[in-house]
Amino acid sequence: MIDLEELQSRGWTLVPGVSSRASLIELAHLIGSPVPHPNGKLVKEVRVMPTESAKQRTLSSRFGTDSFPLHTDTAFWRVPARYLILRVIGDTRRPTTVLPFRSIINNRSNSVLDWAERSVWYLRTPSQSAYCSMRFRNGTSTGWRFDAQCMFPANSSARQMTEAFENKAIQQHTEEIDWSIGCAAVISNWAVLHGRGPAPIEERERVLERIYVGGEA
């Protein structure tokens, strides 16, 4: 069962008893409409791989087997994916890092919230370029987005926010998802940044299965 109260208050929650891909897909359908990958499949496999083996313009091509920075998945969509459903198979020792936006905005000075709301970003991918804001609205709901790999500061407020993200006091609020066999994580992609933690010693094969739920490309 999904702890919806924890998902709402914390921004992410762990769900036990997800021991197969079929049960992962079933979990995704419980909270919304899964979004197929461009290859037509619902589940995307993300593997740890060196830079030279990775597909161009991916996080792996930039960071290889190192940690991944905190970011919003699908930040370049008009409305980013609402939730991420994740499961790790193989070597579960490498954690996933998470940081709620509220730790960046609400627990700091009022100026940080002002920068966030006023910030303008140049969004650039191989297939598009446009301007966007960190905060977005979808119907009656609002969310936040940030991905330094495709969002570049376009005004002074955005530059201030870039420095805020690098502030060590903010980074202290980062949590870790410690994986175990048979559990899945549901992450609110509108409210929580996530990344990949450091590699354990002699890491074996690690596959992260990911499903996007909701959002508009």
PDB file of C-alpha atoms in Angstrom:
ATOM      1  CA  MET A   1       0.000   0.000   0.000  1.00  0.00           C
ATOM      2  CA  ILE A   2       1.114   3.549  -0.732  1.00  0.00           C
ATOM      3  CA  ASP A   3       1.394   5.835   2.284  1.00  0.00           C
ATOM      4  CA  LEU A   4      -0.346   8.805   0.643  1.00  0.00           C
ATOM      5  CA  GLU A   5      -0.013  10.931   3.768  1.00  0.00           C
ATOM      6  CA  GLU A   6       3.772  10.499   3.770  1.00  0.00           C
ATOM      7  CA  LEU A   7       3.928  11.108   0.017  1.00  0.00           C
ATOM      8  CA  GLN A   8       2.051  14.378   0.503  1.00  0.00           C
ATOM      9  CA  SER A   9       3.982  15.601   3.559  1.00  0.00           C
ATOM     10  CA  ARG A  10       7.474  14.281   2.815  1.00  0.00           C
ATOM     11  CA  GLY A  11       7.372  14.280  -0.979  1.00  0.00           C
ATOM     12  CA  TRP A  12       8.352  10.619  -1.322  1.00  0.00           C
ATOM     13  CA  THR A  13       7.584   7.266   0.202  1.00  0.00           C
ATOM     14  CA  LEU A  14       8.806   3.680   0.027  1.00  0.00           C
ATOM     15  CA  VAL A  15       6.444   0.868  -0.910  1.00  0.00           C
ATOM     16  CA  PRO A  16       7.370  -2.696   0.130  1.00  0.00           C
ATOM     17  CA  GLY A  17       6.400  -5.862  -1.699  1.00  0.00           C
ATOM     18  CA  VAL A  18       7.195  -4.642  -5.224  1.00  0.00           C
ATOM     19  CA  SER A  19       9.186  -7.651  -6.361  1.00  0.00           C
ATOM     20  CA  SER A  20       8.536  -7.686 -10.098  1.00  0.00           C
ATOM     21  CA  ARG A  21       8.187  -5.346 -13.076  1.00  0.00           C
ATOM     22  CA  ALA A  22       4.508  -6.222 -13.299  1.00  0.00           C
ATOM     23  CA  SER A  23       3.951  -5.102  -9.699  1.00  0.00           C
ATOM     24  CA  LEU A  24       5.901  -1.900 -10.411  1.00  0.00           C
ATOM     25  CA  ILE A  25       3.577  -1.111 -13.325  1.00  0.00           C
ATOM     26  CA  GLU A  26       0.563  -1.943 -11.168  1.00  0.00           C
ATOM     27  CA  LEU A  27       1.854   0.505  -8.544  1.00  0.00           C
ATOM     28  CA  ALA A  28       2.152   3.243 -11.176  1.00  0.00           C
ATOM     29  CA  HIS A  29      -1.460   2.733 -12.271  1.00  0.00           C
ATOM     30  CA  LEU A  30      -2.603   3.159  -8.672  1.00  0.00           C
ATOM     31  CA  ILE A  31      -1.526   6.792  -8.567  1.00  0.00           C
ATOM     32  CA  GLY A  32      -2.181   7.963 -12.124  1.00  0.00           C
ATOM     33  CA  SER A  33      -1.577   7.414 -15.818  1.00  0.00           C
ATOM     34  CA  PRO A  34       1.891   6.050 -16.696  1.00  0.00           C
ATOM     35  CA  VAL A  35       3.633   7.819 -19.580  1.00  0.00           C
ATOM     36  CA  PRO A  36       5.315   5.497 -22.098  1.00  0.00           C
ATOM     37  CA  HIS A  37       8.971   6.008 -22.979  1.00  0.00           C
ATOM     38  CA  PRO A  38       9.600   7.034 -26.632  1.00  0.00           C
ATOM     39  CA  ASN A  39      10.392   3.362 -27.313  1.00  0.00           C
ATOM     40  CA  GLY A  40       6.802   2.531 -26.374  1.00  0.00           C
ATOM     41  CA  LYS A  41       7.629   0.781 -23.100  1.00  0.00           C
ATOM     42  CA  LEU A  42       6.411   1.965 -19.720  1.00  0.00           C
ATOM     43  CA  VAL A  43       9.569   0.982 -17.828  1.00  0.00           C
ATOM     44  CA  LYS A  44      12.918   2.617 -18.569  1.00  0.00           C
ATOM     45  CA  GLU A  45      16.073   0.853 -17.378  1.00  0.00           C
ATOM     46  CA  VAL A  46      18.790   3.205 -16.133  1.00  0.00           C
ATOM     47  CA  ARG A  47      22.158   1.501 -15.734  1.00  0.00           C
ATOM     48  CA  VAL A  48      25.413   2.707 -14.228  1.00  0.00           C
ATOM     49  CA  MET A  49      27.866   3.079 -17.081  1.00  0.00           C
ATOM     50  CA  PRO A  50      31.096   4.933 -17.903  1.00  0.00           C
ATOM     51  CA  THR A  51      31.006   8.122 -19.934  1.00  0.00           C
ATOM     52  CA  GLU A  52      32.341   6.529 -23.098  1.00  0.00           C
ATOM     53  CA  SER A  53      29.553   3.924 -23.163  1.00  0.00           C
ATOM     54  CA  ALA A  54      26.662   6.289 -22.448  1.00  0.00           C
ATOM     55  CA  LYS A  55      24.206   7.790 -24.878  1.00  0.00           C
ATOM     56  CA  GLN A  56      25.065  11.379 -25.755  1.00  0.00           C
ATOM     57  CA  ARG A  57      23.423  14.212 -23.804  1.00  0.00           C
ATOM     58  CA  THR A  58      22.432  12.015 -20.889  1.00  0.00           C
ATOM     59  CA  LEU A  59      23.512  12.355 -17.273  1.00  0.00           C
ATOM     60  CA  SER A  60      25.682   9.270 -17.713  1.00  0.00           C
ATOM     61  CA  SER A  61      27.496  10.917 -20.637  1.00  0.00           C
ATOM     62  CA  ARG A  62      28.344  13.869 -18.361  1.00  0.00           C
ATOM     63  CA  PHE A  63      28.980  12.159 -15.028  1.00  0.00           C
ATOM     64  CA  GLY A  64      29.716   8.539 -15.924  1.00  0.00           C
ATOM     65  CA  THR A  65      29.662   6.277 -12.876  1.00  0.00           C
ATOM     66  CA  ASP A  66      29.856   9.214 -10.441  1.00  0.00           C
ATOM     67  CA  SER A  67      26.972  10.751  -8.517  1.00  0.00           C
ATOM     68  CA  PHE A  68      24.199  12.532 -10.403  1.00  0.00           C
ATOM     69  CA  PRO A  69      23.243  16.072  -9.322  1.00  0.00           C
ATOM     70  CA  LEU A  70      19.839  16.802  -7.846  1.00  0.00           C
ATOM     71  CA  HIS A  71      17.301  17.589 -10.540  1.00  0.00           C
ATOM     72  CA  THR A  72      13.691  17.388 -11.738  1.00  0.00           C
ATOM     73  CA  ASP A  73      13.094  14.623 -14.269  1.00  0.00           C
ATOM     74  CA  THR A  74      11.489  15.839 -17.526  1.00  0.00           C
ATOM     75  CA  ALA A  75      12.044  19.477 -16.517  1.00  0.00           C
ATOM     76  CA  PHE A  76      11.966  20.291 -20.243  1.00  0.00           C
ATOM     77  CA  TRP A  77       8.365  19.085 -20.631  1.00  0.00           C
ATOM     78  CA  ARG A  78       5.636  21.719 -20.633  1.00  0.00           C
ATOM     79  CA  VAL A  79       4.347  20.035 -17.484  1.00  0.00           C
ATOM     80  CA  PRO A  80       6.960  17.696 -15.951  1.00  0.00           C
ATOM     81  CA  ALA A  81       6.032  14.165 -14.937  1.00  0.00           C
ATOM     82  CA  ARG A  82       3.911  14.261 -11.774  1.00  0.00           C
ATOM     83  CA  TYR A  83       5.464  11.237 -10.083  1.00  0.00           C
ATOM     84  CA  LEU A  84       8.452   8.956 -10.503  1.00  0.00           C
ATOM     85  CA  ILE A  85       8.117   5.277  -9.665  1.00  0.00           C
ATOM     86  CA  LEU A  86      11.543   3.725  -9.049  1.00  0.00           C
ATOM     87  CA  ARG A  87      12.884   0.287  -8.201  1.00  0.00           C
ATOM     88  CA  VAL A  88      16.488  -0.912  -8.004  1.00  0.00           C
ATOM     89  CA  ILE A  89      17.488  -4.437  -8.912  1.00  0.00           C
ATOM     90  CA  GLY A  90      20.952  -5.907  -8.587  1.00  0.00           C
ATOM     91  CA  ASP A  91      23.389  -4.030  -6.347  1.00  0.00           C
ATOM     92  CA  THR A  92      21.210  -1.921  -4.033  1.00  0.00           C
ATOM     93  CA  ARG A  93      24.012  -0.273  -2.054  1.00  0.00           C
ATOM     94  CA  ARG A  94      24.113   3.010  -4.002  1.00  0.00           C
ATOM     95  CA  PRO A  95      21.428   5.352  -2.599  1.00  0.00           C
ATOM     96  CA  THR A  96      19.157   7.775  -4.402  1.00  0.00           C
ATOM     97  CA  THR A  97      19.384  11.311  -3.016  1.00  0.00           C
ATOM     98  CA  VAL A  98      16.291  13.494  -2.524  1.00  0.00           C
ATOM     99  CA  LEU A  99      15.784  17.137  -1.543  1.00  0.00           C
ATOM    100  CA  PRO A 100      12.338  18.744  -1.135  1.00  0.00           C
ATOM    101  CA  PHE A 101      11.936  22.157  -2.725  1.00  0.00           C
ATOM    102  CA  ARG A 102      10.490  23.392   0.557  1.00  0.00           C
ATOM    103  CA  SER A 103      13.917  22.869   2.162  1.00  0.00           C
ATOM    104  CA  ILE A 104      15.341  25.295  -0.382  1.00  0.00           C
ATOM    105  CA  ILE A 105      12.542  27.844  -0.401  1.00  0.00           C
ATOM    106  CA  ASN A 106      10.540  27.745   2.829  1.00  0.00           C
ATOM    107  CA  ASN A 107      13.368  27.212   5.298  1.00  0.00           C
ATOM    108  CA  ARG A 108      15.466  30.092   4.051  1.00  0.00           C
ATOM    109  CA  SER A 109      14.992  33.859   3.898  1.00  0.00           C
ATOM    110  CA  ASN A 110      12.038  35.350   2.052  1.00  0.00           C
ATOM    111  CA  SER A 111      14.428  36.493  -0.651  1.00  0.00           C
ATOM    112  CA  VAL A 112      14.960  32.884  -1.811  1.00  0.00           C
ATOM    113  CA  LEU A 113      11.236  32.414  -2.444  1.00  0.00           C
ATOM    114  CA  ASP A 114      11.222  35.748  -4.269  1.00  0.00           C
ATOM    115  CA  TRP A 115      14.176  34.670  -6.447  1.00  0.00           C
ATOM    116  CA  ALA A 116      12.508  31.353  -7.204  1.00  0.00           C
ATOM    117  CA  GLU A 117       9.234  32.953  -8.267  1.00  0.00           C
ATOM    118  CA  ARG A 118      10.917  35.690 -10.316  1.00  0.00           C
ATOM    119  CA  SER A 119      13.592  33.517 -11.914  1.00  0.00           C
ATOM    120  CA  VAL A 120      13.608  33.099 -15.689  1.00  0.00           C
ATOM    121  CA  TRP A 121      15.501  30.252 -17.317  1.00  0.00           C
ATOM    122  CA  TYR A 122      16.631  29.489 -20.845  1.00  0.00           C
ATOM    123  CA  LEU A 123      15.559  25.917 -21.501  1.00  0.00           C
ATOM    124  CA  ARG A 124      17.695  24.174 -24.102  1.00  0.00           C
ATOM    125  CA  THR A 125      17.642  20.581 -25.340  1.00  0.00           C
ATOM    126  CA  PRO A 126      18.718  19.051 -28.678  1.00  0.00           C
ATOM    127  CA  SER A 127      15.125  19.361 -29.931  1.00  0.00           C
ATOM    128  CA  GLN A 128      13.912  22.643 -28.424  1.00  0.00           C
ATOM    129  CA  SER A 129      14.788  25.968 -26.882  1.00  0.00           C
ATOM    130  CA  ALA A 130      12.472  28.224 -24.903  1.00  0.00           C
ATOM    131  CA  TYR A 131      12.191  30.299 -21.761  1.00  0.00           C
ATOM    132  CA  CYS A 132      10.559  28.890 -18.651  1.00  0.00           C
ATOM    133  CA  SER A 133      10.049  29.597 -14.957  1.00  0.00           C
ATOM    134  CA  MET A 134      10.805  27.346 -12.011  1.00  0.00           C
ATOM    135  CA  ARG A 135       7.220  27.429 -10.836  1.00  0.00           C
ATOM    136  CA  PHE A 136       4.494  26.131 -13.120  1.00  0.00           C
ATOM    137  CA  ARG A 137       0.761  25.605 -12.915  1.00  0.00           C
ATOM    138  CA  ASN A 138      -1.324  22.686 -14.115  1.00  0.00           C
ATOM    139  CA  GLY A 139      -5.017  23.276 -13.553  1.00  0.00           C
ATOM    140  CA  THR A 140      -5.429  24.151  -9.890  1.00  0.00           C
ATOM    141  CA  SER A 141      -2.089  22.590  -8.909  1.00  0.00           C
ATOM    142  CA  THR A 142       1.370  24.124  -8.939  1.00  0.00           C
ATOM    143  CA  GLY A 143       4.835  22.585  -8.965  1.00  0.00           C
ATOM    144  CA  TRP A 144       8.528  23.382  -9.172  1.00  0.00           C
ATOM    145  CA  ARG A 145      11.181  22.362 -11.673  1.00  0.00           C
ATOM    146  CA  PHE A 146      14.962  22.590 -11.830  1.00  0.00           C
ATOM    147  CA  ASP A 147      17.612  20.841 -13.895  1.00  0.00           C
ATOM    148  CA  ALA A 148      20.965  22.564 -14.337  1.00  0.00           C
ATOM    149  CA  GLN A 149      21.722  20.331 -17.333  1.00  0.00           C
ATOM    150  CA  CYS A 150      19.009  21.945 -19.478  1.00  0.00           C
ATOM    151  CA  MET A 151      17.947  25.101 -17.573  1.00  0.00           C
ATOM    152  CA  PHE A 152      20.327  28.073 -17.759  1.00  0.00           C
ATOM    153  CA  PRO A 153      19.914  31.372 -15.820  1.00  0.00           C
ATOM    154  CA  ALA A 154      18.368  34.145 -17.912  1.00  0.00           C
ATOM    155  CA  ASN A 155      17.985  36.870 -15.267  1.00  0.00           C
ATOM    156  CA  SER A 156      19.529  37.929 -11.962  1.00  0.00           C
ATOM    157  CA  SER A 157      16.948  36.022  -9.873  1.00  0.00           C
ATOM    158  CA  ALA A 158      17.862  32.800 -11.669  1.00  0.00           C
ATOM    159  CA  ARG A 159      21.535  33.430 -11.019  1.00  0.00           C
ATOM    160  CA  GLN A 160      20.753  33.958  -7.333  1.00  0.00           C
ATOM    161  CA  MET A 161      18.835  30.671  -7.303  1.00  0.00           C
ATOM    162  CA  THR A 162      21.795  28.866  -8.875  1.00  0.00           C
ATOM    163  CA  GLU A 163      23.916  30.010  -5.941  1.00  0.00           C
ATOM    164  CA  ALA A 164      21.164  28.996  -3.491  1.00  0.00           C
ATOM    165  CA  PHE A 165      21.152  25.450  -4.851  1.00  0.00           C
ATOM    166  CA  GLU A 166      24.892  25.260  -4.194  1.00  0.00           C
ATOM    167  CA  ASN A 167      24.565  26.502  -0.606  1.00  0.00           C
ATOM    168  CA  LYS A 168      25.920  23.905   1.828  1.00  0.00           C
ATOM    169  CA  ALA A 169      23.291  24.785   4.424  1.00  0.00           C
ATOM    170  CA  ILE A 170      20.613  23.778   1.927  1.00  0.00           C
ATOM    171  CA  GLN A 171      22.442  20.622   0.898  1.00  0.00           C
ATOM    172  CA  GLN A 172      22.363  19.477   4.513  1.00  0.00           C
ATOM    173  CA  HIS A 173      18.633  18.844   4.049  1.00  0.00           C
ATOM    174  CA  THR A 174      19.351  16.175   1.426  1.00  0.00           C
ATOM    175  CA  GLU A 175      18.053  12.737   2.369  1.00  0.00           C
ATOM    176  CA  GLU A 176      18.964   9.311   1.012  1.00  0.00           C
ATOM    177  CA  ILE A 177      16.735   6.499  -0.162  1.00  0.00           C
ATOM    178  CA  ASP A 178      18.453   3.320   0.976  1.00  0.00           C
ATOM    179  CA  TRP A 179      17.327   0.592  -1.381  1.00  0.00           C
ATOM    180  CA  SER A 180      16.477  -2.986  -0.515  1.00  0.00           C
ATOM    181  CA  ILE A 181      15.267  -5.859  -2.637  1.00  0.00           C
ATOM    182  CA  GLY A 182      11.514  -5.791  -3.232  1.00  0.00           C
ATOM    183  CA  CYS A 183      10.783  -2.146  -2.477  1.00  0.00           C
ATOM    184  CA  ALA A 184       9.874   0.753  -4.743  1.00  0.00           C
ATOM    185  CA  ALA A 185       9.915   4.507  -4.246  1.00  0.00           C
ATOM    186  CA  VAL A 186       7.208   6.956  -5.264  1.00  0.00           C
ATOM    187  CA  ILE A 187       8.627  10.475  -5.629  1.00  0.00           C
ATOM    188  CA  SER A 188       6.628  13.659  -6.156  1.00  0.00           C
ATOM    189  CA  ASN A 189       8.561  15.096  -9.089  1.00  0.00           C
ATOM    190  CA  TRP A 190       6.858  18.488  -8.684  1.00  0.00           C
ATOM    191  CA  ALA A 191       8.004  18.878  -5.109  1.00  0.00           C
ATOM    192  CA  VAL A 192      11.258  16.942  -4.705  1.00  0.00           C
ATOM    193  CA  LEU A 193      14.604  17.004  -6.508  1.00  0.00           C
ATOM    194  CA  HIS A 194      16.420  13.696  -6.793  1.00  0.00           C
ATOM    195  CA  GLY A 195      19.854  12.477  -7.805  1.00  0.00           C
ATOM    196  CA  ARG A 196      22.160   9.475  -7.640  1.00  0.00           C
ATOM    197  CA  GLY A 197      24.444   8.906  -4.691  1.00  0.00           C
ATOM    198  CA  PRO A 198      28.130   7.923  -4.721  1.00  0.00           C
ATOM    199  CA  ALA A 199      29.265   4.496  -5.859  1.00  0.00           C
ATOM    200  CA  PRO A 200      29.957   1.821  -3.251  1.00  0.00           C
ATOM    201  CA  ILE A 201      33.226  -0.086  -3.282  1.00  0.00           C
ATOM    202  CA  GLU A 202      33.378  -2.629  -6.101  1.00  0.00           C
ATOM    203  CA  GLU A 203      29.860  -1.895  -7.272  1.00  0.00           C
ATOM    204  CA  ARG A 204      28.160  -4.745  -9.077  1.00  0.00           C
ATOM    205  CA  GLU A 205      25.507  -4.354 -11.767  1.00  0.00           C
ATOM    206  CA  ARG A 206      22.781  -1.934 -10.721  1.00  0.00           C
ATOM    207  CA  VAL A 207      19.631  -1.340 -12.737  1.00  0.00           C
ATOM    208  CA  LEU A 208      17.133   1.344 -11.789  1.00  0.00           C
ATOM    209  CA  GLU A 209      13.678   0.765 -13.262  1.00  0.00           C
ATOM    210  CA  ARG A 210      11.743   4.005 -13.745  1.00  0.00           C
ATOM    211  CA  ILE A 211       8.180   4.862 -14.685  1.00  0.00           C
ATOM    212  CA  TYR A 212       6.846   8.370 -15.268  1.00  0.00           C
ATOM    213  CA  VAL A 213       3.291   9.115 -14.138  1.00  0.00           C
ATOM    214  CA  GLY A 214       1.365  12.133 -15.390  1.00  0.00           C
ATOM    215  CA  GLY A 215       2.709  15.309 -17.002  1.00  0.00           C
ATOM    216  CA  GLU A 216       2.601  16.683 -20.534  1.00  0.00           C
ATOM    217  CA  ALA A 217       5.601  16.507 -22.888  1.00  0.00           C
TER     218      ALA A 217
END
